[in-house]
Amino acid sequence: MREKTLAAPTRRQHPVRTLTTLGVLIVVAFAAIVAGTKWSSATFAPKLALDLEGGTQIILTPVAQQAGQVTSTTINQAIDVIRQRVDSSGVAEAQITSQSGNKIVVALPGHPSDETLNLVRTSAQMEFRPVLQVGNPGPSPSATASATPTPGATPSSAATPAATPSATATAGANPAASASASPAASAGATPAPSPSATGPTSPSDVAYYVTPDVQAKFDSLDCTQASNRTGGVNGPADAAFVTCDTAGTAKYILGPVEVKGSHIASASSGLNRLQNGGTGNQWVVELSFDSTGTTQFGNVSSRLYSETAPLNRFGIVLDGLVIEAPTMNGVINNGQAEISGSFTRQSAATLASQLNFGALPISFQVESEQQISATLGSEQLQKGLLAGLIGMVLVVIYSLVQYRVLGLLTVASLVLAAIITYAVITLLSWTQGYRLSLPGVAGLIVAIGITADSFIVYFERIRDELREGRVLGGAVERGWDRARRTILASDAVNFLAAVVLYVLAVGSVRGFAFTLGLTTIIDLVIVFTFTHPMMEIISRWPFFTEGHRFSGLDPRRLGVPTTRYVGRGRVVTAGESTATAAPEAADQGSGRRNPVPVGSGAGTGPVAAAGGMTIAERRAAQRRAQAGSPPTDAGADETPTATEGDEH
């Protein structure tokens, strides 16, 4: 029989390194919070939402210029505008709803600034202004540099569709192509001279409207910052206006107002109509003007059609932001215009809805503005925290009863998960304006069960491996390989449910979905970077490897056979100390007992996972121990010491 040797471990673990990395990340997170409280607006506690902290409630009453113009559609469009303003200002967990079908209730958590309150109080307006200059969304290094055209100075084709008269649909060329060539001529032709003393020659008079102050404001504007896209201010009607588009992809210098949105009679979206009367496959937006708007827009189209890019474009401004800047591809004297471009069905419907908002001339007056308390929310928060504490205590009790001292690892993991969750929510509250709501607290409480479930799966896998005869070191690794797949699958399902709930839900339910998804990710971080590395470390402690009755790994409680291998060539029976256990292997020829070398902890086939004994050798040892006979020499009939992975 060939000589057999024991292979060295093939997998090297670094649990201390993993734990150190986790500790450093936690320290960095809390150091950032401390630094933020000293040099920025951070706080040591996360900001609370309206239901927990209270805030300011504003009730707006719509005022229409004509009877019958306040409808549910009008109210919903106004709510969308106000929500965009509030969200862009960085206020989270705001509640914006309609009341009695004809009022808008805006509730802002905490103590909002005057600027934020003014965004709510200001009515939205739609205007049509000529485009004087277009630039990249970021700030320009200098006025000279900004006057030099760049290839990327035009917004994407999706943001610059072409406008064609619906009566002559063939006049509209490729909207993307016509828009993409726009800024080359104008940017170089729009220096910032002094305004003419005789007045502008037209609303597109660049020399008159683009003053040095306007140019400097345009150069310094950074439309990539959400705070510069809050809207709410349309600018003087008879002067140049510098603003961004709603997506933050371009910035504009616009001329004075030429057509007000109140002169739009209607707007609708649909597929384009072909010259032969058929229906095409391109989504367009059709709009009609009233008699005054027809005359005004006809004059605008006549002038812009003869201009070069980008002076042949007009900006549709809603609430102080450009929602579209199409190119004029024809003279429109009949008041029927068609906006075409790279629209989808949804984007075309959205633009039509926004244009209809301009067709409904309403404003809002503040009916009431008052501070609201969070008395009910505070009560519910206390009860919610009490419920979470009770749940935590029950999980701890169960862990200690079921897993004895090993259950302390569950407790430590839960505490660490709570610390990381607190740090992440506090950082999000500071950097992203996140506010913790009562449904969010409910999501944190549910996370206790999700986190504890991962630990239970892992521990039970380890116990299963011990019942199969593996030593603790091998059981930890083999159990982790099996538990990891289950934990990943379970948390993936929880995270997917949280994402779906967050996308489809509205209002405070999204707070529950957010915290549920966040804690699911943190659960994976804890299991992979703390629970498993700690289990690798404690699997080397004699208290656990010897199966102490308080360790949670007592072989008698697990149903492990009374005779078992404990490593280093030793077999013990129930109640026997490993210190007195007899070595299993003997030196052939001399009769001297020698321990069998310890394996790697990752045995395959019938080989012991960490002890280096085959299953046949362990069974033979069990039979001898049960028969009361002393261990025999590893002579001719029982010679081998196994290499990990050998079959017998």
XYZ file of C-alpha atoms in Angstrom:
648
model
C 0.000 0.000 0.000
C 1.388 3.388 -0.985
C 2.378 5.818 1.725
C -0.123 8.600 2.367
C 0.497 12.077 3.698
C -1.817 14.847 4.854
C -2.203 17.837 2.513
C -1.724 21.410 3.713
C -4.722 23.723 3.901
C -5.682 25.174 0.524
C -7.773 28.070 1.844
C -6.234 30.800 3.947
C -8.577 32.950 5.994
C -7.830 36.401 7.364
C -10.633 37.107 9.845
C -8.649 39.677 11.813
C -7.926 41.646 8.651
C -11.621 41.673 7.717
C -12.669 42.805 11.201
C -10.025 45.535 11.171
C -11.273 46.854 7.819
C -14.847 46.969 9.127
C -13.732 48.784 12.259
C -11.821 51.384 10.236
C -14.862 52.079 8.045
C -17.084 52.578 11.087
C -14.560 54.932 12.679
C -14.328 56.933 9.429
C -18.121 57.247 9.242
C -18.411 58.579 12.785
C -15.400 60.845 12.268
C -17.184 62.350 9.250
C -20.278 62.961 11.364
C -18.240 64.649 14.091
C -16.439 66.793 11.508
C -19.777 67.683 9.930
C -21.215 68.888 13.219
C -18.198 71.142 13.707
C -17.678 72.575 10.229
C -21.009 71.942 8.503
C -24.720 71.482 9.188
C -24.553 67.847 10.318
C -26.132 66.675 13.564
C -25.466 63.696 15.805
C -29.020 62.442 15.284
C -30.830 61.913 11.973
C -33.394 64.500 11.001
C -37.005 63.511 11.566
C -39.877 63.695 9.126
C -43.102 65.608 9.471
C -44.913 62.908 11.439
C -42.176 62.800 14.082
C -40.932 66.382 14.275
C -43.771 68.555 13.039
C -43.244 71.404 10.624
C -44.981 74.074 8.570
C -48.290 73.602 6.782
C -49.369 75.903 3.953
C -52.840 75.750 2.399
C -53.046 77.262 -1.097
C -56.288 78.309 -2.765
C -56.286 78.545 -6.585
C -57.437 81.781 -8.188
C -58.551 81.536 -11.818
C -58.841 84.380 -14.300
C -61.975 82.831 -15.765
C -64.709 80.657 -14.293
C -64.437 76.896 -14.675
C -60.650 76.806 -15.033
C -59.948 75.174 -11.669
C -60.263 71.434 -12.249
C -58.713 68.338 -10.753
C -56.272 68.255 -13.702
C -55.181 71.803 -12.949
C -54.663 70.982 -9.274
C -52.624 67.856 -10.079
C -50.389 69.781 -12.481
C -49.827 72.477 -9.876
C -48.934 69.803 -7.309
C -46.334 68.394 -9.724
C -44.749 71.837 -10.104
C -44.647 72.440 -6.344
C -43.231 68.968 -5.706
C -40.440 69.573 -8.216
C -39.592 72.842 -6.455
C -39.546 71.289 -2.995
C -37.571 68.205 -4.041
C -34.976 70.330 -5.845
C -34.519 72.486 -2.756
C -33.352 69.413 -0.809
C -36.371 69.024 1.494
C -37.272 65.346 1.956
C -40.442 63.688 3.252
C -42.633 66.668 2.290
C -46.349 65.966 1.947
C -48.159 67.711 -0.928
C -51.801 66.769 -1.383
C -55.097 68.191 -2.608
C -57.867 69.017 -0.173
C -61.560 69.066 -1.035
C -60.593 68.853 -4.695
C -59.811 72.562 -5.048
C -57.038 73.334 -2.568
C -53.421 72.290 -2.165
C -51.945 71.425 1.229
C -48.166 71.555 1.516
C -46.592 70.237 4.733
C -42.838 70.702 5.131
C -40.977 68.979 7.988
C -38.846 70.843 10.504
C -38.196 74.549 10.074
C -37.920 75.238 6.321
C -36.079 78.338 5.165
C -37.812 81.412 3.801
C -36.480 80.569 0.336
C -38.204 77.180 0.449
C -41.455 78.706 1.680
C -41.351 81.273 -1.132
C -41.026 78.452 -3.657
C -44.307 77.062 -2.359
C -46.117 80.398 -2.250
C -45.096 81.512 -5.767
C -47.451 80.646 -8.619
C -46.079 78.862 -11.683
C -46.222 80.579 -15.075
C -45.491 79.526 -18.629
C -43.764 81.769 -21.154
C -42.324 81.593 -24.662
C -38.974 83.407 -24.990
C -36.432 83.532 -27.853
C -33.120 81.768 -27.288
C -30.120 84.107 -27.382
C -27.345 81.788 -26.215
C -26.923 78.121 -25.244
C -24.106 76.578 -23.236
C -22.942 73.523 -21.364
C -24.586 73.138 -17.956
C -21.418 73.653 -15.934
C -19.842 77.025 -15.104
C -17.544 78.549 -17.716
C -13.970 79.453 -16.734
C -14.351 83.002 -18.095
C -16.549 85.167 -20.271
C -14.078 84.805 -23.154
C -14.110 81.035 -22.927
C -17.884 80.938 -22.761
C -18.137 83.007 -25.926
C -16.142 80.373 -27.823
C -18.393 77.660 -29.243
C -17.750 74.080 -28.257
C -19.088 70.923 -29.871
C -20.959 69.965 -26.723
C -22.622 73.305 -26.162
C -25.957 72.098 -27.394
C -28.405 70.048 -25.373
C -29.224 66.599 -26.608
C -31.616 66.090 -29.461
C -34.204 64.791 -27.047
C -34.216 68.170 -25.359
C -34.319 70.177 -28.587
C -37.072 68.882 -30.862
C -38.088 70.817 -33.955
C -41.295 72.824 -34.205
C -43.228 72.484 -37.467
C -46.655 73.809 -38.466
C -49.174 71.019 -38.422
C -50.700 72.320 -41.670
C -47.378 71.751 -43.445
C -45.893 68.768 -41.657
C -43.368 68.180 -44.446
C -41.555 71.369 -43.511
C -40.124 69.707 -40.458
C -36.707 68.237 -41.126
C -34.898 65.804 -38.862
C -35.305 67.503 -35.459
C -32.194 65.970 -33.997
C -30.050 67.077 -36.897
C -31.410 70.621 -36.974
C -30.958 71.063 -33.257
C -27.498 69.571 -33.049
C -25.992 72.222 -35.323
C -27.359 75.139 -33.364
C -24.737 76.899 -31.264
C -21.922 77.174 -33.757
C -23.017 80.392 -35.358
C -24.492 82.168 -32.399
C -21.970 81.571 -29.691
C -19.266 83.259 -31.656
C -21.688 85.989 -32.690
C -22.801 86.853 -29.189
C -20.130 88.938 -27.520
C -21.236 91.169 -24.706
C -21.286 94.719 -26.100
C -22.887 97.648 -24.390
C -26.641 97.900 -24.907
C -27.804 100.198 -27.650
C -29.197 103.531 -26.533
C -31.910 103.386 -29.210
C -33.448 100.145 -27.889
C -33.543 96.590 -29.277
C -34.216 95.917 -32.940
C -36.158 92.746 -31.965
C -36.578 90.407 -28.994
C -33.665 88.438 -30.507
C -31.287 91.414 -30.427
C -28.238 89.821 -28.804
C -26.230 93.042 -28.750
C -28.917 94.749 -26.707
C -30.005 92.042 -24.270
C -26.747 90.154 -23.586
C -25.041 92.737 -21.392
C -21.771 92.060 -19.544
C -23.741 91.401 -16.359
C -26.001 88.909 -18.127
C -23.001 87.207 -19.716
C -21.192 86.971 -16.380
C -24.266 85.452 -14.748
C -24.543 82.949 -17.589
C -20.872 81.981 -17.316
C -21.043 81.406 -13.554
C -24.325 79.467 -13.565
C -23.923 75.763 -12.719
C -26.996 73.855 -13.839
C -25.584 70.543 -12.625
C -26.447 71.662 -9.084
C -30.034 70.799 -8.145
C -30.256 73.951 -6.036
C -30.053 76.013 -9.251
C -33.039 74.176 -10.747
C -35.674 74.880 -8.100
C -37.582 77.264 -10.371
C -40.217 79.594 -9.000
C -38.791 82.775 -10.599
C -39.474 83.581 -14.255
C -37.522 86.816 -14.446
C -38.551 90.198 -15.849
C -40.860 89.915 -18.835
C -39.073 92.652 -20.801
C -35.440 91.695 -20.114
C -33.011 88.854 -20.743
C -33.338 85.826 -18.506
C -30.600 83.315 -17.588
C -31.832 79.870 -16.557
C -31.372 76.081 -16.818
C -33.408 73.329 -18.366
C -35.293 71.026 -16.028
C -32.877 68.112 -16.522
C -29.718 70.171 -15.921
C -28.256 69.337 -19.363
C -27.950 72.899 -20.693
C -28.219 76.559 -19.710
C -29.715 79.435 -21.671
C -29.835 83.176 -22.132
C -33.397 83.942 -23.192
C -34.891 87.139 -24.557
C -38.040 88.890 -23.313
C -41.427 87.181 -23.169
C -43.151 87.076 -26.565
C -46.081 84.740 -25.891
C -47.623 83.911 -22.532
C -48.721 80.388 -21.720
C -52.235 81.609 -21.030
C -52.688 82.012 -24.808
C -52.345 78.249 -25.388
C -55.823 76.930 -26.113
C -54.935 73.230 -25.881
C -52.101 70.738 -26.178
C -52.124 67.004 -26.860
C -49.694 64.215 -27.676
C -49.935 61.498 -30.299
C -48.329 59.985 -33.376
C -47.455 62.346 -36.209
C -49.664 62.736 -39.238
C -48.230 62.064 -42.686
C -48.843 64.163 -45.820
C -51.062 61.458 -47.278
C -53.316 61.606 -44.234
C -51.927 58.490 -42.599
C -50.360 58.086 -39.162
C -46.621 57.886 -38.700
C -44.551 56.276 -35.961
C -43.060 59.403 -34.368
C -44.474 60.824 -31.145
C -45.251 64.534 -31.348
C -46.984 67.245 -29.324
C -49.621 69.407 -30.994
C -50.631 72.740 -29.526
C -53.179 75.373 -30.500
C -53.206 79.071 -29.635
C -56.117 81.406 -29.094
C -56.614 84.413 -31.355
C -54.114 86.598 -29.498
C -51.573 83.781 -29.255
C -51.991 82.978 -32.953
C -51.008 86.511 -33.943
C -48.110 86.678 -31.499
C -46.729 83.244 -32.360
C -47.044 83.992 -36.081
C -44.820 87.044 -35.656
C -42.337 85.022 -33.601
C -42.165 82.197 -36.138
C -41.638 84.620 -39.044
C -38.638 86.201 -37.348
C -37.042 83.041 -35.883
C -37.372 81.063 -39.118
C -34.998 83.484 -40.837
C -32.414 83.393 -38.039
C -29.370 81.129 -37.726
C -28.833 78.694 -34.860
C -29.371 79.075 -31.980
C -31.346 82.285 -32.615
C -33.907 80.224 -34.541
C -34.969 78.498 -31.348
C -37.481 79.523 -28.701
C -37.554 78.424 -25.092
C -40.739 77.112 -23.488
C -40.311 78.234 -19.893
C -42.426 76.755 -17.097
C -41.870 77.888 -13.540
C -38.605 79.583 -14.455
C -37.034 76.526 -16.135
C -36.777 75.590 -19.800
C -38.825 72.466 -20.457
C -38.111 72.471 -24.226
C -36.193 74.665 -26.690
C -37.336 73.583 -30.186
C -36.099 74.962 -33.494
C -38.477 76.945 -35.704
C -38.715 75.097 -39.017
C -41.423 77.156 -40.659
C -43.717 80.159 -40.434
C -46.802 79.340 -38.370
C -49.646 81.766 -38.961
C -52.629 79.521 -38.258
C -51.982 79.000 -34.529
C -51.496 75.241 -34.986
C -47.971 74.066 -34.109
C -46.412 70.633 -33.837
C -43.358 69.901 -31.683
C -41.480 66.837 -32.867
C -38.239 65.250 -31.787
C -36.872 62.219 -29.981
C -40.001 61.812 -27.912
C -41.298 58.671 -26.301
C -44.950 58.176 -25.538
C -44.388 59.171 -21.916
C -42.197 62.215 -22.614
C -44.655 63.521 -25.219
C -47.559 63.128 -22.789
C -45.555 64.901 -20.071
C -44.807 67.884 -22.323
C -48.449 68.103 -23.387
C -49.493 68.136 -19.738
C -47.010 70.897 -18.982
C -48.239 72.966 -21.934
C -51.801 72.526 -20.767
C -50.741 73.936 -17.413
C -49.815 77.133 -19.240
C -53.201 77.025 -20.927
C -54.948 77.210 -17.561
C -54.114 80.636 -16.152
C -54.424 80.162 -12.402
C -52.481 81.514 -9.488
C -52.554 80.638 -5.803
C -53.088 82.670 -2.726
C -51.980 81.497 0.713
C -55.109 80.732 2.712
C -53.283 79.760 5.894
C -49.763 79.077 7.075
C -49.172 77.511 10.477
C -46.845 75.367 12.510
C -48.026 71.804 13.119
C -46.892 69.664 16.022
C -45.895 66.024 16.110
C -47.710 65.046 19.313
C -49.349 61.994 17.767
C -46.157 61.080 15.948
C -44.116 61.324 19.141
C -46.517 58.969 20.884
C -46.355 56.500 18.033
C -42.581 56.802 17.914
C -42.322 55.892 21.597
C -44.584 52.904 21.088
C -42.663 51.888 17.996
C -39.327 52.088 19.808
C -40.825 50.100 22.689
C -42.008 47.443 20.241
C -38.545 47.343 18.687
C -36.934 47.006 22.128
C -39.278 44.156 23.049
C -38.486 42.428 19.771
C -34.763 42.866 20.359
C -35.018 41.436 23.883
C -36.994 38.431 22.626
C -34.392 37.760 19.935
C -31.609 37.985 22.528
C -33.426 35.620 24.917
C -34.071 33.118 22.142
C -30.437 33.285 21.007
C -29.076 32.713 24.517
C -31.477 29.833 25.201
C -30.921 28.175 21.850
C -27.217 28.879 21.354
C -25.980 29.578 24.920
C -22.694 31.493 24.814
C -22.655 31.323 21.011
C -25.809 33.453 21.141
C -23.670 36.362 22.342
C -22.305 36.543 18.806
C -25.869 37.160 17.604
C -26.268 39.926 20.178
C -22.969 41.530 19.152
C -23.944 41.346 15.472
C -27.308 43.001 16.136
C -25.671 45.776 18.137
C -23.108 46.382 15.407
C -25.866 46.414 12.774
C -27.714 49.051 14.805
C -24.549 51.179 15.051
C -23.895 51.010 11.304
C -27.547 51.757 10.496
C -27.459 54.783 12.790
C -24.272 56.071 11.141
C -25.581 55.596 7.591
C -28.941 57.252 8.277
C -27.232 60.174 10.026
C -24.871 60.644 7.074
C -27.763 60.497 4.600
C -29.678 63.003 6.703
C -26.736 65.377 6.516
C -25.619 64.912 2.915
C -28.884 64.002 1.117
C -31.537 65.665 3.254
C -33.036 62.314 4.278
C -35.572 62.393 7.116
C -36.590 59.430 9.228
C -40.346 58.903 9.312
C -42.511 56.605 11.409
C -42.853 54.055 8.562
C -39.056 54.205 8.320
C -38.820 53.270 11.992
C -41.140 50.328 11.239
C -38.717 49.224 8.534
C -35.864 49.286 11.054
C -37.870 47.129 13.468
C -38.641 44.584 10.749
C -34.917 44.472 9.996
C -34.251 42.944 13.428
C -35.933 39.744 12.328
C -34.211 39.764 8.933
C -30.798 40.167 10.532
C -31.405 37.531 13.213
C -32.638 35.104 10.565
C -29.277 35.245 8.771
C -27.421 34.317 11.959
C -29.785 31.440 12.707
C -29.290 30.018 9.209
C -25.514 30.151 9.642
C -25.457 28.616 13.115
C -27.809 25.806 12.126
C -25.633 24.948 9.137
C -22.644 24.700 11.476
C -24.604 22.396 13.773
C -25.577 20.204 10.832
C -21.928 19.817 9.923
C -21.052 18.903 13.514
C -23.763 16.228 13.486
C -22.114 14.748 10.416
C -18.911 14.258 12.391
C -16.813 17.243 11.359
C -14.726 19.126 13.874
C -15.670 22.740 14.584
C -13.122 24.364 12.281
C -14.272 22.338 9.315
C -17.925 22.731 10.289
C -17.562 26.526 10.294
C -16.140 26.613 6.771
C -18.448 23.987 5.337
C -21.453 25.525 7.109
C -20.534 28.965 5.774
C -20.374 27.663 2.200
C -23.896 26.300 2.550
C -25.388 29.164 4.581
C -23.959 31.893 2.343
C -26.098 30.869 -0.606
C -29.234 30.776 1.523
C -28.526 34.177 3.097
C -27.826 35.792 -0.265
C -31.025 34.381 -1.773
C -33.131 35.482 1.207
C -31.720 39.017 1.310
C -32.012 39.348 -2.466
C -35.740 38.665 -2.216
C -36.118 41.174 0.635
C -34.163 43.839 -1.248
C -36.151 43.282 -4.451
C -39.403 43.655 -2.511
C -38.108 46.900 -0.987
C -37.147 48.279 -4.408
C -40.537 47.427 -5.937
C -42.338 48.952 -2.970
C -40.216 52.110 -3.148
C -40.831 52.573 -6.883
C -44.560 51.871 -6.851
C -45.548 53.370 -3.507
C -46.103 57.024 -2.702
C -45.840 59.124 0.416
C -44.592 57.741 3.676
C -44.697 54.116 2.504
C -41.519 54.850 0.575
C -39.818 55.583 3.914
C -40.575 52.025 5.019
C -39.270 50.610 1.738
C -36.084 52.688 1.939
C -35.103 51.596 5.447
C -36.025 47.991 4.663
C -33.699 47.966 1.644
C -30.954 49.781 3.545
C -30.995 47.367 6.498
C -31.021 44.392 4.129
C -27.738 45.594 2.638
C -26.334 46.227 6.123
C -27.335 42.688 7.121
C -25.130 41.295 4.358
C -22.272 43.553 5.410
C -22.517 42.346 9.027
C -22.738 38.647 8.179
C -19.827 38.754 5.724
C -17.491 41.101 7.601
C -18.274 40.405 11.260
C -20.310 37.279 12.054
C -18.377 34.868 9.840
C -14.881 36.195 10.721
C -15.762 36.118 14.428
C -16.989 32.548 14.048
C -13.677 31.610 12.464
C -11.840 33.067 15.455
C -13.951 31.471 18.193
C -13.823 28.104 16.396
C -10.213 27.940 17.622
C -11.102 28.376 21.295
C -11.110 25.133 23.352
C -14.342 26.215 25.056
C -16.154 25.744 21.737
C -14.011 23.063 20.091
C -14.418 20.765 23.085
C -18.204 21.237 23.022
C -18.685 22.710 26.493
C -22.279 22.304 27.603
C -22.712 26.101 27.744
C -21.029 26.735 24.420
C -24.125 26.000 22.351
C -22.206 23.261 20.557
C -22.607 20.520 23.166
C -22.569 17.218 21.206
C -25.185 15.683 23.507
C -27.661 18.505 22.718
C -26.876 18.300 19.034
C -27.339 14.527 18.823
C -23.734 13.923 17.825
C -22.590 10.249 18.391
C -21.200 9.676 21.892
C -17.782 8.890 20.472
C -16.325 11.581 18.323
C -13.040 12.808 16.915
C -11.763 16.065 18.462
C -8.589 16.561 16.442
C -4.909 15.730 16.868
C -5.617 12.041 16.531
C -7.863 11.913 19.637
C -11.289 10.360 20.124
C -13.452 11.147 23.142
C -16.694 9.755 24.478
C -19.462 11.820 26.001
C -18.363 13.346 29.288
C -14.660 12.615 28.714
C -12.180 15.470 28.754
C -10.048 15.915 25.678
C -7.013 16.140 27.916
C -7.357 12.430 28.771
C -8.441 11.236 25.353
C -6.276 8.522 23.866
C -4.508 9.193 20.570
C -6.011 7.269 17.708
C -2.994 6.579 15.537
C 0.111 4.658 16.599
C 3.592 4.560 15.243
C 3.916 1.331 13.329
C 6.447 -1.117 14.668
C 7.248 0.632 17.907
C 3.783 0.662 19.564
C 4.266 4.308 20.468
C 1.130 6.503 20.203
C 1.521 9.435 17.848
C -1.189 11.969 17.030
C -2.431 12.131 13.489
C -1.606 15.506 11.884
C -4.426 18.024 11.845
C -6.098 18.634 8.486
C -7.088 21.817 6.759
C -10.728 21.943 7.757
C -12.052 21.474 4.247
C -12.230 17.724 3.782
C -13.896 16.178 0.785
C -15.401 12.773 0.248
C -15.182 10.504 3.304
C -12.258 12.363 4.867
C -12.677 14.271 8.144
C -12.986 17.983 7.482
C -10.298 19.090 9.912
C -8.886 16.061 11.659
C -7.270 14.095 8.867
C -9.199 10.843 9.710
C -11.355 9.074 7.195
C -14.921 8.167 7.982
C -13.894 4.492 8.129
C -11.230 5.288 10.734
C -13.685 7.283 12.838
C -16.244 4.485 12.722
C -13.607 1.955 13.703
C -12.621 4.158 16.635
C -16.260 4.407 17.689
C -16.702 0.620 17.582
C -13.581 0.070 19.685
C -14.666 2.706 22.190
C -18.152 1.199 22.506
C -16.698 -2.309 22.890
C -14.409 -1.056 25.643
C -11.261 -2.286 23.900
C -8.101 -0.160 23.836
C -7.019 1.439 20.587
C -5.022 -0.920 18.390
C -1.782 -0.306 16.608
C -2.110 1.025 13.128
C -0.591 -2.167 11.820
C -1.131 -4.109 8.705
C -4.925 -4.095 8.970
C -5.307 -0.351 9.770
C -2.319 1.381 8.307
C -3.109 4.601 6.582
C -3.275 8.145 7.712
C -5.359 9.868 5.106
C -4.625 12.706 2.817
C -7.497 15.143 2.539
C -9.813 14.119 -0.278
C -8.689 10.420 -0.536
C -11.463 7.854 -0.925
C -11.548 4.644 1.150
